[in-house]
Short mmCIF file of C-alpha atoms and ligand atoms in Angstrom, two decimals:
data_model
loop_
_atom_site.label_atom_id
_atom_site.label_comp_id
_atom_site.label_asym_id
_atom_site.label_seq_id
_atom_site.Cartn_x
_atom_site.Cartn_y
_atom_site.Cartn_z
CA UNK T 1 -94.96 -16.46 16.66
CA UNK T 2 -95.24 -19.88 16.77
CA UNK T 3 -93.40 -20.06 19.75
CA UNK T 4 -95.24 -17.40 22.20
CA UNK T 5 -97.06 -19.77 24.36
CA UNK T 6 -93.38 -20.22 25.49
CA UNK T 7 -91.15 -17.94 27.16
CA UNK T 8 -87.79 -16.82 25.87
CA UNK T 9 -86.43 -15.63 28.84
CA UNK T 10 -86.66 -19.36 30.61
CA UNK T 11 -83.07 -19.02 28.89
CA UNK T 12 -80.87 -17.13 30.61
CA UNK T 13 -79.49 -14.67 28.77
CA UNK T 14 -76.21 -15.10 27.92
CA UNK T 15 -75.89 -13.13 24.29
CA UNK T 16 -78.39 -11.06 22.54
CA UNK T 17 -80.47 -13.50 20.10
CA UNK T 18 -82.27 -11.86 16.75
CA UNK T 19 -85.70 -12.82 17.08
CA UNK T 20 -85.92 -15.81 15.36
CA UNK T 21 -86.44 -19.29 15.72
CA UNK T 22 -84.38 -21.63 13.80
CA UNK T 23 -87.01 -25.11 12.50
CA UNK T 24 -85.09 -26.85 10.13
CA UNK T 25 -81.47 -26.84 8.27
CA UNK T 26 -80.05 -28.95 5.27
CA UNK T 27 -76.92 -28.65 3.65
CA UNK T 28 -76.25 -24.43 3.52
CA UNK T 29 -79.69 -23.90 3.94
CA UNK T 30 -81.82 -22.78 7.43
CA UNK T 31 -85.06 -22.11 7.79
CA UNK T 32 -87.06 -20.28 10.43
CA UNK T 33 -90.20 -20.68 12.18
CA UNK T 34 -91.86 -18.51 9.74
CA UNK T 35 -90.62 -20.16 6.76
CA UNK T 36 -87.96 -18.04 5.51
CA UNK T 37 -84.37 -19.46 4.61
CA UNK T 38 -81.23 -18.06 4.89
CA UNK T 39 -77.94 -18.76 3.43
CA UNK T 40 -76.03 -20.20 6.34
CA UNK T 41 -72.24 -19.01 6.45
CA UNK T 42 -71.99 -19.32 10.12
CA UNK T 43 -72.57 -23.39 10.50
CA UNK T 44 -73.09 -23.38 13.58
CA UNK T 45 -70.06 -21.41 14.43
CA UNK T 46 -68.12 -23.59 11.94
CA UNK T 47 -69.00 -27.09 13.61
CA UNK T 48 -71.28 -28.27 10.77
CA UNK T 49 -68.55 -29.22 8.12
CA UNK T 50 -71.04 -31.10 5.94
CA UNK T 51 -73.25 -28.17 6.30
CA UNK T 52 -76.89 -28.96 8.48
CA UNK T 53 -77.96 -32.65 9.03
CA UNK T 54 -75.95 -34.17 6.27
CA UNK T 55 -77.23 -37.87 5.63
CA UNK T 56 -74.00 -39.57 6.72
CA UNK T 57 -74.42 -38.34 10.03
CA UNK T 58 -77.98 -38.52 10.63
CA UNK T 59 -77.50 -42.42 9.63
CA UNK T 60 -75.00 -42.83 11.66
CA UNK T 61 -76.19 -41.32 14.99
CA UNK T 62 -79.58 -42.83 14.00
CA UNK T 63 -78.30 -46.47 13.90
CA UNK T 64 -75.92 -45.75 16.78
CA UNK T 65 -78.78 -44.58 19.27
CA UNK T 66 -80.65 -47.60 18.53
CA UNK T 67 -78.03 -50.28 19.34
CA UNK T 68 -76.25 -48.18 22.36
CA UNK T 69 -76.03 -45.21 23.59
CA UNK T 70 -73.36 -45.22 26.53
CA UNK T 71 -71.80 -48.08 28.39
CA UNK T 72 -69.95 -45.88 30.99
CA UNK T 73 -66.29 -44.16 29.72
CA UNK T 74 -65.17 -47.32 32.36
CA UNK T 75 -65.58 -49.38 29.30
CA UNK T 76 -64.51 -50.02 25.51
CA UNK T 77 -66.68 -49.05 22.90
CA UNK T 78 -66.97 -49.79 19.28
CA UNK T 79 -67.09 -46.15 17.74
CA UNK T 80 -64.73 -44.87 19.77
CA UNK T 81 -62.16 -47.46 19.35
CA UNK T 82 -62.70 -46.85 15.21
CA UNK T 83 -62.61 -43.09 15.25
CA UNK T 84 -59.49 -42.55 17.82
CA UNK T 85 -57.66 -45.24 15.22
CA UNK T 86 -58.54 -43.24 12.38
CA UNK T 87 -56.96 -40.04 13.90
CA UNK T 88 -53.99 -41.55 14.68
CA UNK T 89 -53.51 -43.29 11.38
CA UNK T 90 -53.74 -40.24 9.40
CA UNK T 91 -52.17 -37.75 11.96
CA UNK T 92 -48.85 -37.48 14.13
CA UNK T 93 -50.48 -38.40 16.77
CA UNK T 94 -50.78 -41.89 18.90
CA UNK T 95 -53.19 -41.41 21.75
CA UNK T 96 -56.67 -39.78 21.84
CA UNK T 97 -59.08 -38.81 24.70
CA UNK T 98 -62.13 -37.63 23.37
CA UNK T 99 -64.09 -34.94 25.14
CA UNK T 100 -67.73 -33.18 24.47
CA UNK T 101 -66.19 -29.60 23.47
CA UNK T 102 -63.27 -27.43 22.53
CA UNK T 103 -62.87 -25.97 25.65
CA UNK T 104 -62.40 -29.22 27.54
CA UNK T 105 -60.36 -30.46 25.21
CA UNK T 106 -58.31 -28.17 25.86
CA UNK T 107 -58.73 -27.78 29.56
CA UNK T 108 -57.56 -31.46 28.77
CA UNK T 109 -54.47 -30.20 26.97
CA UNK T 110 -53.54 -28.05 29.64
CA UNK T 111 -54.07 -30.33 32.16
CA UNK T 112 -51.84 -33.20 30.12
CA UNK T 113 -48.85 -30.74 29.74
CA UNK T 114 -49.11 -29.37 33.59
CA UNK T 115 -48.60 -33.05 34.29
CA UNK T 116 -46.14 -33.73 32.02
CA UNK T 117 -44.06 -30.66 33.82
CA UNK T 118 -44.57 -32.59 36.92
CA UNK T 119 -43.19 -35.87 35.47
CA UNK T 120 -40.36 -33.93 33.27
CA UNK T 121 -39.10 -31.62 35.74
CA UNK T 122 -36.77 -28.52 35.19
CA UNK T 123 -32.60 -28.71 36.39
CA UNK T 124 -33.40 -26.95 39.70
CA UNK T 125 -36.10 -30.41 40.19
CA UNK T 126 -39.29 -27.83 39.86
CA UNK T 127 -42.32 -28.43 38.09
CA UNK T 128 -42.88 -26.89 35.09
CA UNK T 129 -46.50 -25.39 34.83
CA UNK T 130 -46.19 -22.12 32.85
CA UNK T 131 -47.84 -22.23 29.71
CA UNK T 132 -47.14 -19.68 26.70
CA UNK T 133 -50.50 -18.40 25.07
CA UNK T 134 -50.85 -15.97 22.35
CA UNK T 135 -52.30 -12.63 22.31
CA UNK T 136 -55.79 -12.45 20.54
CA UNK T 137 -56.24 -16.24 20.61
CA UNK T 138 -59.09 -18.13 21.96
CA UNK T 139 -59.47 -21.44 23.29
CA UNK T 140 -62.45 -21.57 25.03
CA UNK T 141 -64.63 -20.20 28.37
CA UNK T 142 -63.90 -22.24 31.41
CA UNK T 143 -61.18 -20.70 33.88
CA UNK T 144 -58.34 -22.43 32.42
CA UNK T 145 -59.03 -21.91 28.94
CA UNK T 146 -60.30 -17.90 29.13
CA UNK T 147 -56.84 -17.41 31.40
CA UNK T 148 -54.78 -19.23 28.39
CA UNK T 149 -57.29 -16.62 25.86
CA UNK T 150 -55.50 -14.02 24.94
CA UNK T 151 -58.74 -11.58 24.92
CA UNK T 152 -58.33 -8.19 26.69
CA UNK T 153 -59.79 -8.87 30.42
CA UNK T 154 -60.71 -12.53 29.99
CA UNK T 155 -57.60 -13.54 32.08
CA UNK T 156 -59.84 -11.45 34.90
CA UNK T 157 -63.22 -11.34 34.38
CA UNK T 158 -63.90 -14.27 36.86
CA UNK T 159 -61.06 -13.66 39.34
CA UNK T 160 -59.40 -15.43 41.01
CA UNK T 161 -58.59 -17.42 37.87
CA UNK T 162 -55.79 -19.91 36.86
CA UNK T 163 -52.75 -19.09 36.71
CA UNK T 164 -49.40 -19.83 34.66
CA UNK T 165 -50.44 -18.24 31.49
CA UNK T 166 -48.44 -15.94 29.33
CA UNK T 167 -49.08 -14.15 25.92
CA UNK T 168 -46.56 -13.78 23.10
CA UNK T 169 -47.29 -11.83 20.23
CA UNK T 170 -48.41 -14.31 16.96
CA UNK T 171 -46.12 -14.66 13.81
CA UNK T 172 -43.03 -12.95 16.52
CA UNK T 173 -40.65 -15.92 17.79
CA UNK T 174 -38.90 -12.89 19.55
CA UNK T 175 -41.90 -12.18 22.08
CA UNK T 176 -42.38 -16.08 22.67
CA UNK T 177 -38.46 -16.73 23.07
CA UNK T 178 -38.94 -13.39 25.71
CA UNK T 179 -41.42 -15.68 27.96
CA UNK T 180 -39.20 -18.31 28.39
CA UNK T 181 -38.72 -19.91 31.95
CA UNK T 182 -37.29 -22.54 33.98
CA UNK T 183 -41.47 -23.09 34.81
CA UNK T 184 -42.15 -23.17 31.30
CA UNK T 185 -43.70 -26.41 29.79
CA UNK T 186 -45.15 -25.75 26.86
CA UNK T 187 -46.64 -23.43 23.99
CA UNK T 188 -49.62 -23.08 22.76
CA UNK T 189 -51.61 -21.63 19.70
CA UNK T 190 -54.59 -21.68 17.12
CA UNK T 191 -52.60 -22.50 13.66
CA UNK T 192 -55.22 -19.98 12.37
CA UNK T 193 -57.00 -17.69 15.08
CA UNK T 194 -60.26 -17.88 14.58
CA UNK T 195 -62.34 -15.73 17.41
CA UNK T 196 -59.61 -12.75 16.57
CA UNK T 197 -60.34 -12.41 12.88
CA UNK T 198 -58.60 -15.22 10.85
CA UNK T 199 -55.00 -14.70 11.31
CA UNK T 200 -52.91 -17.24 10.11
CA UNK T 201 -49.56 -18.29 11.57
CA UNK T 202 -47.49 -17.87 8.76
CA UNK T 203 -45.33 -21.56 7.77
CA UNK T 204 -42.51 -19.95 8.73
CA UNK T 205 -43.17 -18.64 12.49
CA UNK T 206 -44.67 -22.24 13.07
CA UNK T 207 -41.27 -23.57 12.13
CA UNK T 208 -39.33 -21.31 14.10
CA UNK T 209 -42.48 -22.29 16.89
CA UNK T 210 -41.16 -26.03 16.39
CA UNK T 211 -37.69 -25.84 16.70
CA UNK T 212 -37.52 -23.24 19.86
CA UNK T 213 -39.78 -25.57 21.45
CA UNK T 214 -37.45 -28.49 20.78
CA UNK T 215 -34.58 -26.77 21.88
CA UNK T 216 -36.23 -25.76 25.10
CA UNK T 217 -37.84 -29.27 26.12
CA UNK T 218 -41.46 -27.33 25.61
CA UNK T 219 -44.27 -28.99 24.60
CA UNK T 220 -45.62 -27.20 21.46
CA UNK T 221 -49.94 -27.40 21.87
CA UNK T 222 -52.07 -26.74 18.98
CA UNK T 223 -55.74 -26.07 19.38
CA UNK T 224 -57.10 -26.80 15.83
CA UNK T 225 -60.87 -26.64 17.46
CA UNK T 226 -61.37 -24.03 14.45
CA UNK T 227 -58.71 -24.67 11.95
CA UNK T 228 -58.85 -28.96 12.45
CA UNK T 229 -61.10 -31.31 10.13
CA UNK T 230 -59.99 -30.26 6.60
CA UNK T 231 -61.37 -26.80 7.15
CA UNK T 232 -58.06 -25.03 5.71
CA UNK T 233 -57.90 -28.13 2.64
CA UNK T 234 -55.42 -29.82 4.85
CA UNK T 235 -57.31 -32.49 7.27
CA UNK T 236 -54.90 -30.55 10.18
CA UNK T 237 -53.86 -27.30 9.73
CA UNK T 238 -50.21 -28.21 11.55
CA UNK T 239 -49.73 -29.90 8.32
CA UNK T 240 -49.85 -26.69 6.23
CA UNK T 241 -46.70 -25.99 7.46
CA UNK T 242 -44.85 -29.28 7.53
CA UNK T 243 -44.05 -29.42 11.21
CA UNK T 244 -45.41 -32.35 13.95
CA UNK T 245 -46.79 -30.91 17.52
CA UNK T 246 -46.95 -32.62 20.38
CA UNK T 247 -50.54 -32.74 21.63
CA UNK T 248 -53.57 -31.40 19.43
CA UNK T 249 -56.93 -30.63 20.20
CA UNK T 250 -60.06 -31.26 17.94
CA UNK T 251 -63.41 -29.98 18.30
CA UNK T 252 -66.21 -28.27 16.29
CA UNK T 253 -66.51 -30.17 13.04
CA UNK T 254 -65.31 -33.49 14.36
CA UNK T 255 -68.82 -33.60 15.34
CA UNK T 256 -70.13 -32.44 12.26
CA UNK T 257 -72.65 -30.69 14.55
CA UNK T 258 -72.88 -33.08 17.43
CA UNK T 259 -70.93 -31.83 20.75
CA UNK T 260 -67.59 -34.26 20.01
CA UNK T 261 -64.48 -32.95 20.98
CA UNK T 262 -60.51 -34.69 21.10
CA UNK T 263 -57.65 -34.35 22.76
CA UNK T 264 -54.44 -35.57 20.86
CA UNK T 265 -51.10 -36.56 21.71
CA UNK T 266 -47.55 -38.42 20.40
CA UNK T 267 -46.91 -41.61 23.22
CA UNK T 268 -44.27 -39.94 25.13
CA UNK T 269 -46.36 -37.24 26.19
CA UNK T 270 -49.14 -39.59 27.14
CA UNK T 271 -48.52 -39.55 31.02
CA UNK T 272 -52.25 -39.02 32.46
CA UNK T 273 -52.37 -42.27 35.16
CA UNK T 274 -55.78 -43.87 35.71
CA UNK T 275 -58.00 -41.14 37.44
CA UNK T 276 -56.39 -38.17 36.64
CA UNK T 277 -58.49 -37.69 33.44
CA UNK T 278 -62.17 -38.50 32.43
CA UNK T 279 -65.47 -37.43 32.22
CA UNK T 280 -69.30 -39.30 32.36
CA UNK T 281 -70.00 -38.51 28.37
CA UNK T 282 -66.43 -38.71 27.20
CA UNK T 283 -65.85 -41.10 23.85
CA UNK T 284 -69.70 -41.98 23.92
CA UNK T 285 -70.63 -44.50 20.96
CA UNK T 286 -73.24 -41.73 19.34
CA UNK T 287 -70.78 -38.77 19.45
CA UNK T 288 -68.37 -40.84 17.97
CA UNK T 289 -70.39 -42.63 15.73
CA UNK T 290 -70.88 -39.44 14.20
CA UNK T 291 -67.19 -38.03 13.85
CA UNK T 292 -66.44 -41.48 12.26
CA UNK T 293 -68.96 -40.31 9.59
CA UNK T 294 -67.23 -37.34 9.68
CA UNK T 295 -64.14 -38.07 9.05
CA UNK T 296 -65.15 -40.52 6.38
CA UNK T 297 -66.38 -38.06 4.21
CA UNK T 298 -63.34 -35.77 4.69
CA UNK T 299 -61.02 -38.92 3.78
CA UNK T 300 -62.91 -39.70 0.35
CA UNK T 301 -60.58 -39.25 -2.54
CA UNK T 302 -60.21 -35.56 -3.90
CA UNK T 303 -62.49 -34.15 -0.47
CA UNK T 304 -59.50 -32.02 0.81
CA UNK T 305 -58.65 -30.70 -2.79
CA UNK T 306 -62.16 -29.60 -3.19
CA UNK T 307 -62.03 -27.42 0.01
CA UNK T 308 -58.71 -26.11 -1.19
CA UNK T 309 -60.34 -24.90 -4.46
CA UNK T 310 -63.53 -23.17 -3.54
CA UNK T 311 -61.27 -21.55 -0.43
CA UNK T 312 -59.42 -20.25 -3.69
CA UNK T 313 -62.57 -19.44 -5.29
CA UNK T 314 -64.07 -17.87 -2.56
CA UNK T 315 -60.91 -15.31 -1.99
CA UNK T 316 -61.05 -14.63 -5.64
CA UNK T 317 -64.74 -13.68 -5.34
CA UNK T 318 -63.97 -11.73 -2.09
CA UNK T 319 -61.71 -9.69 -3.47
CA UNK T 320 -63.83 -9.02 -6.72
CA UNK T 321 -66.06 -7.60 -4.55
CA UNK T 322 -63.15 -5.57 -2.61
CA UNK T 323 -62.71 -3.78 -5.67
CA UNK T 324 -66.33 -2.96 -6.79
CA UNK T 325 -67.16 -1.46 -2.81
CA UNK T 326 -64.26 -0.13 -2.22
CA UNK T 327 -63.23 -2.84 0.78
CA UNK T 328 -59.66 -3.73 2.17
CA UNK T 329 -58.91 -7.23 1.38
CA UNK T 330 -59.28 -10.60 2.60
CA UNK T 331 -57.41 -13.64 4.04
CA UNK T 332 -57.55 -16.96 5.78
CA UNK T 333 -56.93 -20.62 4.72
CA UNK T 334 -58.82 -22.88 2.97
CA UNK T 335 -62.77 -22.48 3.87
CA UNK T 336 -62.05 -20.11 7.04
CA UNK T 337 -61.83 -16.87 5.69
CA UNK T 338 -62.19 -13.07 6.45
CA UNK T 339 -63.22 -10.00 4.48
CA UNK T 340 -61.76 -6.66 5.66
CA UNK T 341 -63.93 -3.66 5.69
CA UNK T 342 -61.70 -1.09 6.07
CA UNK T 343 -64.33 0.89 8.75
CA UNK T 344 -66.70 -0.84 11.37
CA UNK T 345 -69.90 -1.63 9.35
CA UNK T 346 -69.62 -5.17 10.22
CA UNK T 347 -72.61 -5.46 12.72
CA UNK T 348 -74.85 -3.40 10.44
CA UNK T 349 -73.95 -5.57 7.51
CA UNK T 350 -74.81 -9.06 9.76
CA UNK T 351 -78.34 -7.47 10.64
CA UNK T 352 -79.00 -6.21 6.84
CA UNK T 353 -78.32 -9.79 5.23
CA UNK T 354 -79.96 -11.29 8.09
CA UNK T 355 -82.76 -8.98 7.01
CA UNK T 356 -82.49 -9.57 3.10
CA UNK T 357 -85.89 -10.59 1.68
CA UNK T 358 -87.06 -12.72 0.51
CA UNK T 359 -84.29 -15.01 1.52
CA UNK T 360 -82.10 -14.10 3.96
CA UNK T 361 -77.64 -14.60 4.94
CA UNK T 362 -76.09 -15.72 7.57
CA UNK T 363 -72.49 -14.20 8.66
CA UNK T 364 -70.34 -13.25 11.66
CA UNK T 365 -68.40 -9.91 12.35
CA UNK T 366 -66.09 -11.30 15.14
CA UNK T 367 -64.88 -7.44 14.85
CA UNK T 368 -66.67 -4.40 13.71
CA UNK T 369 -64.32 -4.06 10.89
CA UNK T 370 -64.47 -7.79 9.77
CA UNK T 371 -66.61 -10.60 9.05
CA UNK T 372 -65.64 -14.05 8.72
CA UNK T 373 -66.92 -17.00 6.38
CA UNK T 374 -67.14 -20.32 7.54
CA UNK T 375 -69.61 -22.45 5.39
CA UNK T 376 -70.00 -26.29 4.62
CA UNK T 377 -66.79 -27.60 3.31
CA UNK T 378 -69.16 -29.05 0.82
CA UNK T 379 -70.37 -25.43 -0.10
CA UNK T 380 -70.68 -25.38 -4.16
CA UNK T 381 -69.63 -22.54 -6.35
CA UNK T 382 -72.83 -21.45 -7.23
CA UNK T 383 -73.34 -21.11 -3.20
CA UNK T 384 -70.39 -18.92 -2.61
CA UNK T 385 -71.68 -16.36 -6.07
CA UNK T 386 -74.78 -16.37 -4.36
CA UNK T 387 -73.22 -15.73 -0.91
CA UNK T 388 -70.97 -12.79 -2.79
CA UNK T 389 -74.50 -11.34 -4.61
CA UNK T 390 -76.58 -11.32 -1.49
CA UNK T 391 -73.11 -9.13 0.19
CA UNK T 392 -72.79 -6.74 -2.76
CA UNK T 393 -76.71 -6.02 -2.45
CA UNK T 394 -76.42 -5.42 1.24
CA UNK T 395 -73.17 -3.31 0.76
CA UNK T 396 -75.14 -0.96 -1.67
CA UNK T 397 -78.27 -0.73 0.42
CA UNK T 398 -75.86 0.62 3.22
CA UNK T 399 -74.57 2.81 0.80
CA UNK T 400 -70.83 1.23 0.24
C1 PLP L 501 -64.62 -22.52 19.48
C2 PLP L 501 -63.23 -22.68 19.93
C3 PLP L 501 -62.91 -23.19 21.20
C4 PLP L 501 -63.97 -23.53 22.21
O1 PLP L 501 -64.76 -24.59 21.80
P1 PLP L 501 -66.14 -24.86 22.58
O2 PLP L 501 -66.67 -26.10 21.94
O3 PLP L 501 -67.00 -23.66 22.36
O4 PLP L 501 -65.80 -25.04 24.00
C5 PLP L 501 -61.59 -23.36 21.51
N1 PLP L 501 -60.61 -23.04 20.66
C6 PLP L 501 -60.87 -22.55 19.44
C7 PLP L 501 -59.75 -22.23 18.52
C8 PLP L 501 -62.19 -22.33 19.03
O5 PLP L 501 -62.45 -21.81 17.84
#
């Protein structure tokens, strides 16, 4: 291997790694240090919404690290300015923060609503601090954000960890309406849970979500770090179901690759004084440089639709291929989707395509019985048949 005279394990080990070297990417494509490509249906863990080193980006950071790369967050610049204007103008939001990934922005989020608790106090003159999470959910891996996960033992696994953070069960206003306090400030969810499976919120419980939390004086949070940037064929998932949050948090594909991360918010909740929030790389001109490419290409007329129609294409072909293998089903929104197995061949499956010859696909079982899709929102049709081909091979080889 091209890469012996180095060692592997100078990186610590924090997953187990196929042995492979990733060279080069473009579009869907990847290609190893060997030569071979794979069809890429993980993106980088859905951050690379234009697929690998699309051309608007690589312009844009280009230029952008050749004029200025970062004056200090203690002053204004250019790209940031642009891209926290376009955000607002085309969400229901008025004040951004911008961060360098989904977990701080939502370490952000938490933070923002802790201190609006402090500012907006209950009748007995408390603070409010308690924040409602959601079983199964995930919003990141620092201490604030694994304690707000709703993954068995994450609220644990690095005890002491932060407290204030209770799970309700999704799509069940009941169980959320249960964790209601005096302490509590605010409620938070993934539109679409991601890390769990794809599970949508249906329209309706983020309705009820809306109105409980108005009645309440709760802040209602939602961390669209998977489900933001037009990757359900709305440009924010909240939208899906016709409702307006309070704060929102951006991340993965706002980068289109590049670690860029937000943290959203309507003016009234906007209460972080001078010092309370920052950070050295936050709303660099590169990074942002990049998400204004970003969201550029997302804004371009008949983008969103596009997304909408190979998600439908793709869950037709899914379930197609449910029927020929004998598989459960599928779901999701827009370009974020799932395929039920109906038993735990999931891993096996990852390793097999991984393994297909002479060109090789990329996919993710966040559970055994599961894997979930999250290409390019630019992915074309004959991408996805190819995508479905490659799957149906593998399923056969294992015997299914
Ligand atoms: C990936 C993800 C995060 C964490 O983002 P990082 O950039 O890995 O910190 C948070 N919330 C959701 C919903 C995610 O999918």
């Amino acid at each position: 291997m091209e890469f012996s005279q180095y060692d592997v394990n100078a990186l610590m080990h924090i997953t187990n790694r196929p042995s492979l070297v990733f060279t080069e990417g473009r579009g869907m494509w990847l290609t190893d240090n060997n030569g071979k490509r794979y069809l890429d249906y993980l993106q980088g863990w859905a951050v690379n919404c234009l697929g690998h080193s699309p051309q608007c980006v690589v312009d844009a950071v280009s230029a952008q690290v050749g004029k200025l790369i970062n004056p200090s967050p203690a002053f204004y610049n250019e790209p940031s300015i642009v891209l926290a204007s376009m955000l607002t103008k085309h969400s229901c939001f008025d004040r951004v923060f911008f961060a360098n990934s989904g977990a701080e922005a939502n370490e952000g989020a938490i933070k923002l609503s802790r201190k609006w608790g402090k500012v907006n106090k209950n009748a007995a003159g408390e603070n409010r601090y308690e924040i409602i999470t959601f079983n199964h959910g995930f919003h990141g891996r620092t201490l604030a954000t694994m304690s707000a996960s709703g993954k068995a033992g994450w609220d644990t696994m690095f005890a002491p960890q932060v407290p204030g953070f209770f799970k309700a069960e999704l799509n069940d206003i009941a169980s959320v309406e249960k964790l209601i306090t005096d302490k509590t400030v605010a409620v938070m969810l993934e539109p679409v849970q991601g890390e769990s499976g794809v599970i949508p919120a249906t329209r309706e419980f983020m309705q009820q979500l809306r109105a409980l939390t108005k009645q309440h004086n709760l802040l209602l949070i939602v961390d669209e770090v998977q489900a933001g940037m037009g990757r359900t064929g709305e440009l924010f998932a909240y939208q899906l179901s016709n409702i307006e949050p309070d704060i929102m948090t951006l991340g993965k594909g706002i980068g289109g690759g590049v670690p860029l991360s937000a943290l959203l918010c309507r003016e009234e909740v906007a209460c972080f004084e001078p010092g309370e929030q920052g950070g050295t790389y936050n709303g660099n001109p590169v990074m942002t440089a990049a998400g204004i490419a970003v969201l550029t290409e997302l804004l371009k007329p008949g983008f969103l639709q596009e997304v909408k129609d190979k998600g439908d294409y793709m869950a037709a072909q899914l379930r197609k291929l449910c029927v020929k293998h004998g598989l459960d089903g599928e779901r999701g929104e827009g370009l974020l989707r799932a395929l039920k197995l109906g038993k735990d061949i999931g891993p096996k499956i990852v390793e097999a395509a991984r393994d297909l010859n002479p060109i090789g696909l990329l996919v993710n079982s966040p559970r055994p019985d599961l894997l979930r899709f999250m290409p390019a929102l630019n992915v074309t049709t004959e991408e996805i048949d190819h995508m479905i081909a490659m799957l149906s091979e593998v399923l056969t080889k294992l015997g299914h």
